[in-house]
Coordinates of C-alpha atoms and ligand atoms in Angstrom, one line a residue:
X1 CA 34.4 -22.9 30.3
X2 CA 33.0 -22.8 26.8
X3 CA 31.2 -25.4 24.8
X4 CA 31.7 -26.3 21.2
X5 CA 28.4 -25.9 19.6
X6 CA 26.7 -28.8 17.9
X7 CA 24.5 -27.8 15.0
X8 CA 20.9 -28.0 14.1
X9 CA 19.1 -27.7 10.9
X10 CA 15.6 -26.3 10.6
X11 CA 13.2 -29.2 9.8
X12 CA 9.9 -27.3 9.9
X13 CA 6.6 -28.7 9.1
X14 CA 5.1 -29.7 5.8
X15 CA 3.7 -26.8 3.8
X16 CA 5.5 -24.1 5.7
X17 CA 8.6 -22.4 4.4
X18 CA 10.0 -21.4 7.8
X19 CA 9.6 -21.6 11.6
X20 CA 9.3 -19.1 14.4
X21 CA 12.4 -18.5 16.6
X22 CA 11.5 -17.0 19.9
X23 CA 13.1 -14.9 22.6
X24 CA 12.8 -17.8 25.2
X25 CA 12.1 -21.5 25.5
X26 CA 8.3 -21.5 25.1
X27 CA 5.5 -20.2 22.9
X28 CA 4.8 -17.6 25.6
X29 CA 7.9 -15.8 24.4
X30 CA 7.7 -13.5 21.4
X31 CA 8.9 -14.3 17.9
X32 CA 12.2 -12.7 17.2
X33 CA 12.5 -13.8 13.6
X34 CA 11.6 -16.6 11.2
X35 CA 14.2 -19.1 10.0
X36 CA 13.7 -20.9 6.6
X37 CA 13.6 -24.7 6.5
X38 CA 17.0 -26.0 5.8
X39 CA 19.0 -23.3 7.6
X40 CA 21.9 -24.6 9.6
X41 CA 22.6 -23.0 13.0
X42 CA 24.8 -23.5 16.0
X43 CA 23.1 -24.7 19.2
X44 CA 24.2 -22.6 22.2
X45 CA 21.7 -23.6 24.9
X46 CA 18.9 -26.0 25.6
X47 CA 16.0 -26.0 28.1
X48 CA 12.7 -27.8 28.7
X49 CA 9.6 -25.9 27.6
X50 CA 9.0 -23.0 30.1
X51 CA 5.3 -23.9 30.4
X52 CA 6.1 -27.6 30.5
X53 CA 4.1 -28.2 27.2
X54 CA 4.4 -31.7 26.0
X55 CA 3.2 -34.1 23.4
X56 CA 2.0 -37.4 24.7
X57 CA 4.0 -36.9 27.9
X58 CA 7.2 -36.0 26.2
X59 CA 8.0 -32.4 27.2
X60 CA 9.2 -30.3 24.4
X61 CA 12.8 -29.1 24.6
X62 CA 13.9 -25.8 23.2
X63 CA 17.2 -25.1 21.6
X64 CA 18.8 -21.7 21.4
X65 CA 20.1 -21.3 17.9
X66 CA 22.7 -18.8 16.5
X67 CA 22.4 -18.2 12.8
X68 CA 25.4 -17.6 10.6
X69 CA 24.6 -13.8 10.7
X70 CA 24.7 -13.8 14.5
X71 CA 21.0 -13.6 15.2
X72 CA 19.8 -15.8 18.1
X73 CA 16.5 -17.4 18.9
X74 CA 14.9 -20.4 20.5
X75 CA 13.3 -23.2 18.4
X76 CA 11.3 -26.2 19.6
X77 CA 12.7 -29.7 19.2
X78 CA 9.9 -31.0 17.1
X79 CA 10.8 -28.5 14.4
X80 CA 14.5 -29.3 14.3
X81 CA 17.0 -32.0 13.3
X82 CA 20.4 -32.3 14.9
X83 CA 23.5 -32.8 12.7
X84 CA 26.1 -35.4 13.5
X85 CA 28.5 -34.3 16.3
X86 CA 28.9 -34.2 20.0
X87 CA 25.7 -32.8 21.6
X88 CA 26.7 -33.9 25.1
X89 CA 27.3 -30.3 26.3
X90 CA 23.6 -29.6 26.1
X91 CA 22.5 -33.0 27.3
X92 CA 22.1 -35.0 24.2
X93 CA 24.3 -37.8 22.9
X94 CA 27.1 -38.1 20.4
X95 CA 25.2 -38.4 17.1
X96 CA 26.6 -40.2 14.1
X97 CA 23.8 -39.3 11.7
X98 CA 21.4 -36.5 11.3
X99 CA 18.6 -37.1 13.8
X100 CA 15.1 -35.7 14.5
X101 CA 15.6 -33.7 17.7
X102 CA 12.2 -34.6 19.1
X103 CA 13.0 -38.3 19.2
X104 CA 16.0 -37.8 21.4
X105 CA 16.2 -37.9 25.1
X106 CA 17.8 -34.9 26.7
X107 CA 19.5 -35.3 30.0
X108 CA 18.3 -32.2 31.9
X109 CA 20.9 -32.5 34.6
X110 CA 23.9 -31.4 32.6
X111 CA 25.1 -27.9 33.3
X112 CA 25.0 -25.9 30.2
X113 CA 28.1 -23.7 30.4
X114 CA 27.8 -20.1 29.5
X115 CA 28.4 -19.7 25.9
X116 CA 30.7 -16.8 24.9
X117 CA 28.6 -13.8 23.9
X118 CA 28.4 -13.1 20.2
X119 CA 30.6 -10.6 18.5
X120 CA 28.4 -7.6 18.3
X121 CA 27.9 -6.5 14.8
X122 CA 25.2 -4.0 15.3
X123 CA 22.7 -6.4 13.9
X124 CA 20.1 -6.0 16.6
X125 CA 16.7 -7.5 15.9
X126 CA 13.5 -5.7 16.1
X127 CA 11.1 -7.5 18.3
X128 CA 7.5 -7.6 17.1
X129 CA 4.8 -7.3 19.7
X130 CA 4.7 -10.4 21.9
X131 CA 1.7 -12.7 21.2
X132 CA -0.6 -13.6 24.0
X133 CA 1.0 -15.9 26.5
X134 CA 0.3 -19.6 25.9
X135 CA -2.3 -21.3 28.0
X136 CA -0.7 -22.7 31.1
X137 CA 0.2 -26.3 30.7
X138 CA 0.0 -29.1 33.3
X139 CA 2.8 -29.0 35.7
X140 CA 4.6 -31.9 34.2
X141 CA 8.2 -31.1 33.6
X142 CA 10.9 -33.0 32.1
X143 CA 10.4 -36.8 31.8
X144 CA 13.6 -38.7 31.5
X145 CA 12.7 -41.1 28.8
X146 CA 14.1 -44.1 30.7
X147 CA 11.6 -43.4 33.4
X148 CA 8.8 -43.0 31.0
X149 CA 6.8 -46.2 31.1
X150 CA 4.2 -45.0 33.6
X151 CA 4.0 -47.1 36.7
X152 CA 0.9 -49.2 37.1
X153 CA -1.8 -46.7 38.0
X154 CA -2.7 -46.5 41.6
X155 CA -6.3 -46.2 42.8
X156 CA -7.4 -42.7 42.3
X157 CA -6.7 -40.7 45.4
X158 CA -9.7 -39.9 47.4
X159 CA -9.9 -36.2 47.3
X160 CA -10.2 -35.8 51.0
X161 CA -8.5 -33.5 53.4
X162 CA -5.2 -34.9 54.3
X163 CA -4.2 -37.0 51.4
X164 CA -0.6 -37.2 50.5
X165 CA -2.0 -40.0 48.4
X166 CA -0.4 -38.4 45.4
X167 CA 2.6 -40.5 46.4
X168 CA 3.1 -42.4 43.2
X169 CA 2.6 -46.1 42.9
X170 CA 5.9 -46.8 44.5
X171 CA 9.5 -46.2 44.1
X172 CA 10.5 -47.6 40.9
X173 CA 9.3 -51.0 40.1
X174 CA 10.7 -50.4 43.5
X175 CA 12.9 -53.3 42.9
X176 CA 16.1 -51.3 43.1
X177 CA 17.2 -54.6 44.4
X178 CA 17.3 -57.4 41.8
X179 CA 16.5 -60.7 43.3
X180 CA 19.5 -61.9 45.2
X181 CA 20.3 -65.1 47.0
X182 CA 19.2 -64.4 50.5
X183 CA 21.2 -67.2 52.1
X184 CA 24.6 -65.6 51.6
X185 CA 26.5 -64.6 54.7
X186 CA 26.4 -61.0 55.5
X187 CA 29.1 -59.3 53.4
X188 CA 31.5 -57.1 55.3
X189 CA 30.5 -53.5 54.8
X190 CA 32.1 -52.1 51.8
X191 CA 33.4 -48.6 52.3
X192 CA 31.3 -46.2 50.2
X193 CA 33.2 -44.9 47.2
X194 CA 34.9 -41.7 48.1
X195 CA 33.8 -38.7 46.1
X196 CA 36.3 -38.3 43.3
X197 CA 36.5 -36.1 40.2
X198 CA 34.6 -37.5 37.3
X199 CA 37.0 -39.6 35.2
X200 CA 36.8 -39.6 31.5
X201 CA 34.7 -42.4 30.1
X202 CA 32.0 -43.8 32.3
X203 CA 32.6 -46.0 35.3
X204 CA 29.9 -48.0 37.1
X205 CA 30.1 -48.8 40.8
X206 CA 28.0 -51.7 42.1
X207 CA 25.5 -50.4 44.7
X208 CA 22.6 -52.8 44.3
X209 CA 22.7 -54.8 47.4
X210 CA 24.9 -55.4 50.5
X211 CA 25.3 -59.1 49.5
X212 CA 26.2 -58.4 45.9
X213 CA 24.3 -58.4 42.6
X214 CA 23.7 -60.7 39.7
X215 CA 25.5 -60.1 36.4
X216 CA 23.7 -61.8 33.5
X217 CA 24.6 -63.2 30.1
X218 CA 22.1 -60.8 28.4
X219 CA 20.1 -57.6 28.9
X220 CA 17.2 -59.0 30.9
X221 CA 16.5 -61.0 34.1
X222 CA 15.5 -63.9 31.8
X223 CA 19.2 -64.6 31.1
X224 CA 21.2 -66.8 33.3
X225 CA 23.5 -65.4 36.0
X226 CA 27.0 -65.2 34.6
X227 CA 28.7 -64.0 37.8
X228 CA 28.0 -62.1 41.0
X229 CA 29.8 -58.9 42.0
X230 CA 30.3 -57.4 45.4
X231 CA 29.0 -54.0 46.4
X232 CA 31.6 -51.4 45.6
X233 CA 33.1 -53.1 42.6
X234 CA 34.2 -50.6 40.0
X235 CA 33.6 -51.4 36.4
X236 CA 34.3 -49.8 33.0
X237 CA 31.1 -49.7 30.9
X238 CA 31.3 -51.2 27.5
X239 CA 27.8 -50.7 26.1
X240 CA 24.3 -49.7 27.1
X241 CA 21.1 -51.4 25.7
X242 CA 17.4 -51.2 26.4
X243 CA 16.0 -54.3 28.1
X244 CA 15.4 -56.8 25.3
X245 CA 11.7 -57.1 25.9
X246 CA 11.1 -53.3 25.9
X247 CA 11.0 -53.2 29.7
X248 CA 11.6 -50.0 31.6
X249 CA 15.3 -50.4 32.4
X250 CA 18.4 -50.1 30.4
X251 CA 21.1 -52.7 30.8
X252 CA 24.8 -52.0 31.0
X253 CA 27.5 -54.3 29.6
X254 CA 30.6 -54.7 31.7
X255 CA 33.8 -56.7 31.7
X256 CA 35.1 -58.1 35.0
X257 CA 38.3 -60.1 35.2
X258 CA 38.0 -61.0 31.5
X259 CA 34.3 -62.0 31.6
X260 CA 31.5 -60.1 30.0
X261 CA 28.1 -59.6 31.5
X262 CA 25.0 -57.4 31.8
X263 CA 23.8 -55.4 34.8
X264 CA 20.5 -53.6 35.2
X265 CA 21.2 -49.9 35.2
X266 CA 19.8 -49.2 38.6
X267 CA 22.2 -51.6 40.3
X268 CA 25.1 -49.3 39.5
X269 CA 25.9 -45.7 40.2
X270 CA 27.8 -43.7 37.7
X271 CA 30.8 -41.5 37.4
X272 CA 32.5 -40.0 34.4
X273 CA 32.2 -37.4 31.8
X274 CA 30.9 -39.7 29.1
X275 CA 28.0 -41.2 31.1
X276 CA 25.5 -38.7 29.8
X277 CA 26.2 -39.8 26.3
X278 CA 25.1 -43.3 27.3
X279 CA 21.9 -41.8 28.8
X280 CA 23.2 -42.5 32.3
X281 CA 23.1 -39.9 35.0
X282 CA 26.3 -39.5 37.1
X283 CA 25.2 -39.3 40.7
X284 CA 27.6 -36.5 41.2
X285 CA 25.6 -34.4 38.8
X286 CA 22.7 -34.3 41.3
X287 CA 24.8 -32.4 43.8
X288 CA 23.7 -30.8 46.1
X289 CA 21.5 -33.8 47.1
X290 CA 20.2 -34.4 50.6
X291 CA 22.9 -37.0 51.0
X292 CA 26.6 -36.4 50.7
X293 CA 28.1 -36.9 47.2
X294 CA 29.1 -40.5 46.7
X295 CA 26.6 -41.7 49.3
X296 CA 23.5 -42.0 47.1
X297 CA 22.6 -43.1 43.7
X298 CA 20.0 -42.1 41.1
X299 CA 17.0 -44.4 40.9
X300 CA 14.1 -42.7 39.4
X301 CA 12.9 -39.3 38.1
X302 CA 9.8 -37.2 38.2
X303 CA 7.1 -38.1 35.7
X304 CA 4.2 -36.0 37.0
X305 CA 1.4 -36.2 39.6
X306 CA -0.5 -39.4 40.2
X307 CA -0.6 -41.9 38.7
X308 CA 2.9 -40.9 37.7
X309 CA 5.9 -40.6 39.9
X310 CA 5.6 -37.3 41.7
X311 CA 9.2 -37.0 43.0
X312 CA 12.7 -38.2 42.7
X313 CA 14.0 -41.4 44.2
X314 CA 17.6 -41.4 45.4
X315 CA 19.0 -44.7 46.7
X316 CA 21.0 -44.7 49.9
X317 CA 21.9 -46.8 52.8
X318 CA 19.7 -47.1 55.9
X319 CA 21.0 -44.6 58.4
X320 CA 22.6 -42.3 55.9
X321 CA 22.1 -38.7 57.2
X322 CA 19.4 -36.7 55.3
X323 CA 20.5 -33.1 55.1
X324 CA 18.4 -30.0 54.9
X325 CA 19.1 -27.3 52.3
X326 CA 22.1 -25.0 52.3
X327 CA 20.5 -22.0 54.0
X328 CA 18.3 -23.6 56.6
X329 CA 14.5 -23.9 56.7
X330 CA 11.5 -24.6 59.0
X331 CA 10.0 -27.9 59.7
X332 CA 6.3 -28.0 58.6
X333 CA 5.5 -31.7 59.3
X334 CA 7.0 -34.7 61.0
X335 CA 5.1 -37.9 60.4
X336 CA 5.6 -41.3 61.8
X337 CA 3.9 -44.2 60.0
X338 CA 2.5 -46.4 62.8
X339 CA 2.8 -49.6 60.8
X340 CA 6.4 -49.1 60.0
X341 CA 8.3 -50.7 62.8
X342 CA 12.1 -50.8 63.1
X343 CA 12.3 -54.5 62.2
X344 CA 9.5 -54.4 59.6
X345 CA 9.7 -50.9 58.0
X346 CA 8.3 -51.5 54.6
X347 CA 5.0 -52.8 53.2
X348 CA 6.9 -55.7 51.7
X349 CA 7.8 -56.8 55.2
X350 CA 4.1 -57.1 55.9
X351 CA 3.4 -59.2 52.9
X352 CA 1.9 -56.3 50.9
X353 CA 3.1 -55.7 47.4
X354 CA 4.7 -52.4 46.6
X355 CA 2.2 -50.2 44.9
X356 CA -0.8 -52.1 46.3
X357 CA -3.7 -49.5 46.1
X358 CA -4.7 -50.1 49.7
X359 CA -1.4 -48.4 50.8
X360 CA -2.3 -45.0 49.4
X361 CA -5.4 -44.7 51.6
X362 CA -3.7 -46.1 54.7
X363 CA -2.5 -43.5 57.3
X364 CA -0.7 -46.4 59.0
X365 CA 1.7 -46.4 56.1
X366 CA 1.8 -42.6 55.8
X367 CA -0.3 -43.0 52.6
X368 CA 2.7 -44.7 51.1
X369 CA 5.4 -42.2 52.2
X370 CA 6.3 -44.1 55.5
X371 CA 8.0 -41.8 58.0
X372 CA 8.6 -38.4 56.5
X373 CA 9.6 -34.8 57.2
X374 CA 8.4 -31.8 55.3
X375 CA 10.6 -28.7 55.3
X376 CA 9.6 -25.2 54.2
X377 CA 12.3 -23.2 52.6
X378 CA 11.4 -19.5 52.5
X379 CA 12.2 -17.6 49.3
X380 CA 15.3 -16.1 51.0
X381 CA 16.6 -19.5 51.9
X382 CA 16.5 -20.7 48.3
X383 CA 19.7 -20.5 46.3
X384 CA 19.8 -17.7 43.8
X385 CA 19.3 -19.9 40.8
X386 CA 16.1 -21.4 42.3
X387 CA 14.8 -17.9 42.9
X388 CA 15.6 -17.0 39.3
X389 CA 13.8 -20.1 38.1
X390 CA 10.7 -19.3 40.2
X391 CA 10.7 -15.8 38.8
X392 CA 11.0 -17.1 35.2
X393 CA 8.0 -19.3 36.0
X394 CA 6.0 -16.3 37.1
X395 CA 6.2 -17.1 40.8
X396 CA 8.5 -14.6 42.3
X397 CA 9.0 -14.5 46.0
X398 CA 7.5 -17.9 46.6
X399 CA 8.6 -20.4 49.2
X400 CA 9.1 -24.1 48.5
X401 CA 8.2 -27.2 50.6
X402 CA 10.2 -30.4 50.3
X403 CA 9.1 -33.8 51.5
X404 CA 11.8 -36.3 52.5
X405 CA 9.9 -39.7 52.5
X406 CA 10.6 -43.3 53.5
X407 CA 12.9 -42.1 56.3
X408 CA 14.3 -44.5 58.8
X409 CA 14.4 -42.0 61.6
X410 CA 13.4 -38.4 62.0
X411 CA 15.5 -35.9 64.0
X412 CA 13.5 -32.7 64.0
X413 CA 10.3 -31.3 65.5
X414 CA 7.4 -29.4 63.9
X415 CA 8.0 -25.7 63.9
X416 CA 11.7 -26.1 64.5
X417 CA 14.1 -23.8 62.7
X418 CA 16.8 -25.8 61.0
X419 CA 20.3 -24.8 60.4
X420 CA 22.1 -25.0 57.0
X421 CA 22.6 -28.6 56.0
X422 CA 21.3 -29.9 59.4
X423 CA 20.4 -33.6 59.4
X424 CA 16.6 -33.9 59.6
X425 CA 16.6 -37.7 59.8
X426 CA 18.1 -40.7 58.1
X427 CA 17.5 -42.6 54.9
X428 CA 15.3 -45.6 55.3
X429 CA 12.9 -48.1 53.8
X430 CA 9.6 -47.2 55.4
X431 CA 6.2 -47.4 53.8
X432 CA 5.7 -48.2 50.1
X433 CA 9.3 -49.1 49.4
X434 CA 11.3 -52.2 48.7
X435 CA 14.8 -50.8 49.3
X436 CA 16.3 -47.9 51.2
X437 CA 15.9 -44.7 49.4
X438 CA 14.6 -41.2 49.8
X439 CA 11.6 -40.0 47.8
X440 CA 12.0 -36.2 47.4
X441 CA 8.9 -34.3 46.5
X442 CA 8.8 -30.6 45.9
X443 CA 5.9 -28.2 46.0
X444 CA 6.0 -24.5 45.4
X445 CA 3.9 -22.8 48.0
X446 CA 1.7 -20.6 46.0
X447 CA -0.3 -19.3 48.9
X448 CA 2.3 -17.9 51.3
X449 CA 0.5 -18.8 54.5
X450 CA -0.2 -22.4 53.6
X451 CA 1.3 -25.0 55.8
X452 CA -0.7 -28.1 54.7
X453 CA 1.1 -30.3 52.2
X454 CA -2.2 -31.5 50.6
X455 CA -3.2 -27.9 49.9
X456 CA 0.1 -27.3 48.1
X457 CA -0.8 -29.8 45.5
X458 CA -1.1 -27.2 42.7
X459 CA 2.6 -26.3 43.3
X460 CA 3.9 -29.9 42.6
X461 CA 7.0 -29.7 40.5
X462 CA 10.0 -31.7 39.3
X463 CA 12.6 -31.6 42.0
X464 CA 15.0 -30.5 39.3
X465 CA 14.0 -27.1 40.4
X466 CA 16.4 -27.4 43.3
X467 CA 19.2 -29.2 41.6
X468 CA 19.6 -27.6 38.2
X469 CA 23.0 -26.0 38.9
Ligands
LIG1 ZN1 9.4 -42.1 44.9

């Protein structure tokens, strides 16, 4: 598969005639040539900054550019404009006007297909000596803009021994469940949508609540309920807008049986080749996830260590099997939160608000994580693309630990060797959570013999590490 390249134009900075194009996506890579301001080039790849450099929390994206003469190099998004065209193949939207690249949100979950190699014309470029590598940046990787508004800060974690207190202030305004009328009779279970090939366009499937969701007359909960829809209802998307008061969520306009209405983005899961152009992430793009394709939905991304959100939240049903990685692993930790009982699993069930600072110091709640399992994947057990990424980040041969939090049940023992894709437990709503989901948190194990989660803190990384293919 090939992509049709969108085009960029060198924007530069005031007072400078050109910009540096580099051999890779970061200032730690050498300059291969300089491109004059105003030059138009094809975009043939895109990646987040290799050192996770960012400006005010927005991680720089780098675009690989091919000049008219065939030379190639990487330029940073704050130095580029994108020309009108379809930039979806590298994770941007369809653009109708020239747009400053840095202001755009790039969906990092798209697969960038291999671009055909250039026709060699013998125009090899001489590489000047590489400059000193850039200072390491904080381990804050890509921040999906729609996740950006930082959650309310939690109490600073006490820096004591066993403190998985880095658990962020809660799964998304953890209200994946919009207020619903509790009095409704239990709806018959709706069969989960079967995995299907992504259709053209973008389709939404209602996942918000077993008893249905509210559809409103405008893009906010302040608008009246126009209708209710059952779980499993499939809808064509008409339009996507930010919440009208600047809130964290986007709202999606749909039409059902002739009636228009608005649904909050997290109450739908998405399928379709055009979803990305709306800034919506199709759940199938997260494959392989710890739940089977079609059985989970995207809730919330990684925004960094505390007080940000330190992992990914994937919505699922209570009891949905949670599967280990494709090549097996070893169980490092199994934790049962004493205060999470089968009938009252979440802090909410105990009258505590999600994100209450007291939760993060409370072992009874697993410091927020509820019941959890941590699995160690040795370097050999990681898929090749993960090994490559680790090598690119200067951490060859390292293992990775993955925490699966808020589980309903656990199904493994500490020290146990687990088989490929073996269920390690089930999806639940335990701890600092208001609806069933898994909080996936990933730490690179920099000291090979380390088995304690809290001591792997410096290896915290965006779970995209495991899912980027
Ligand atoms: Zn989470």
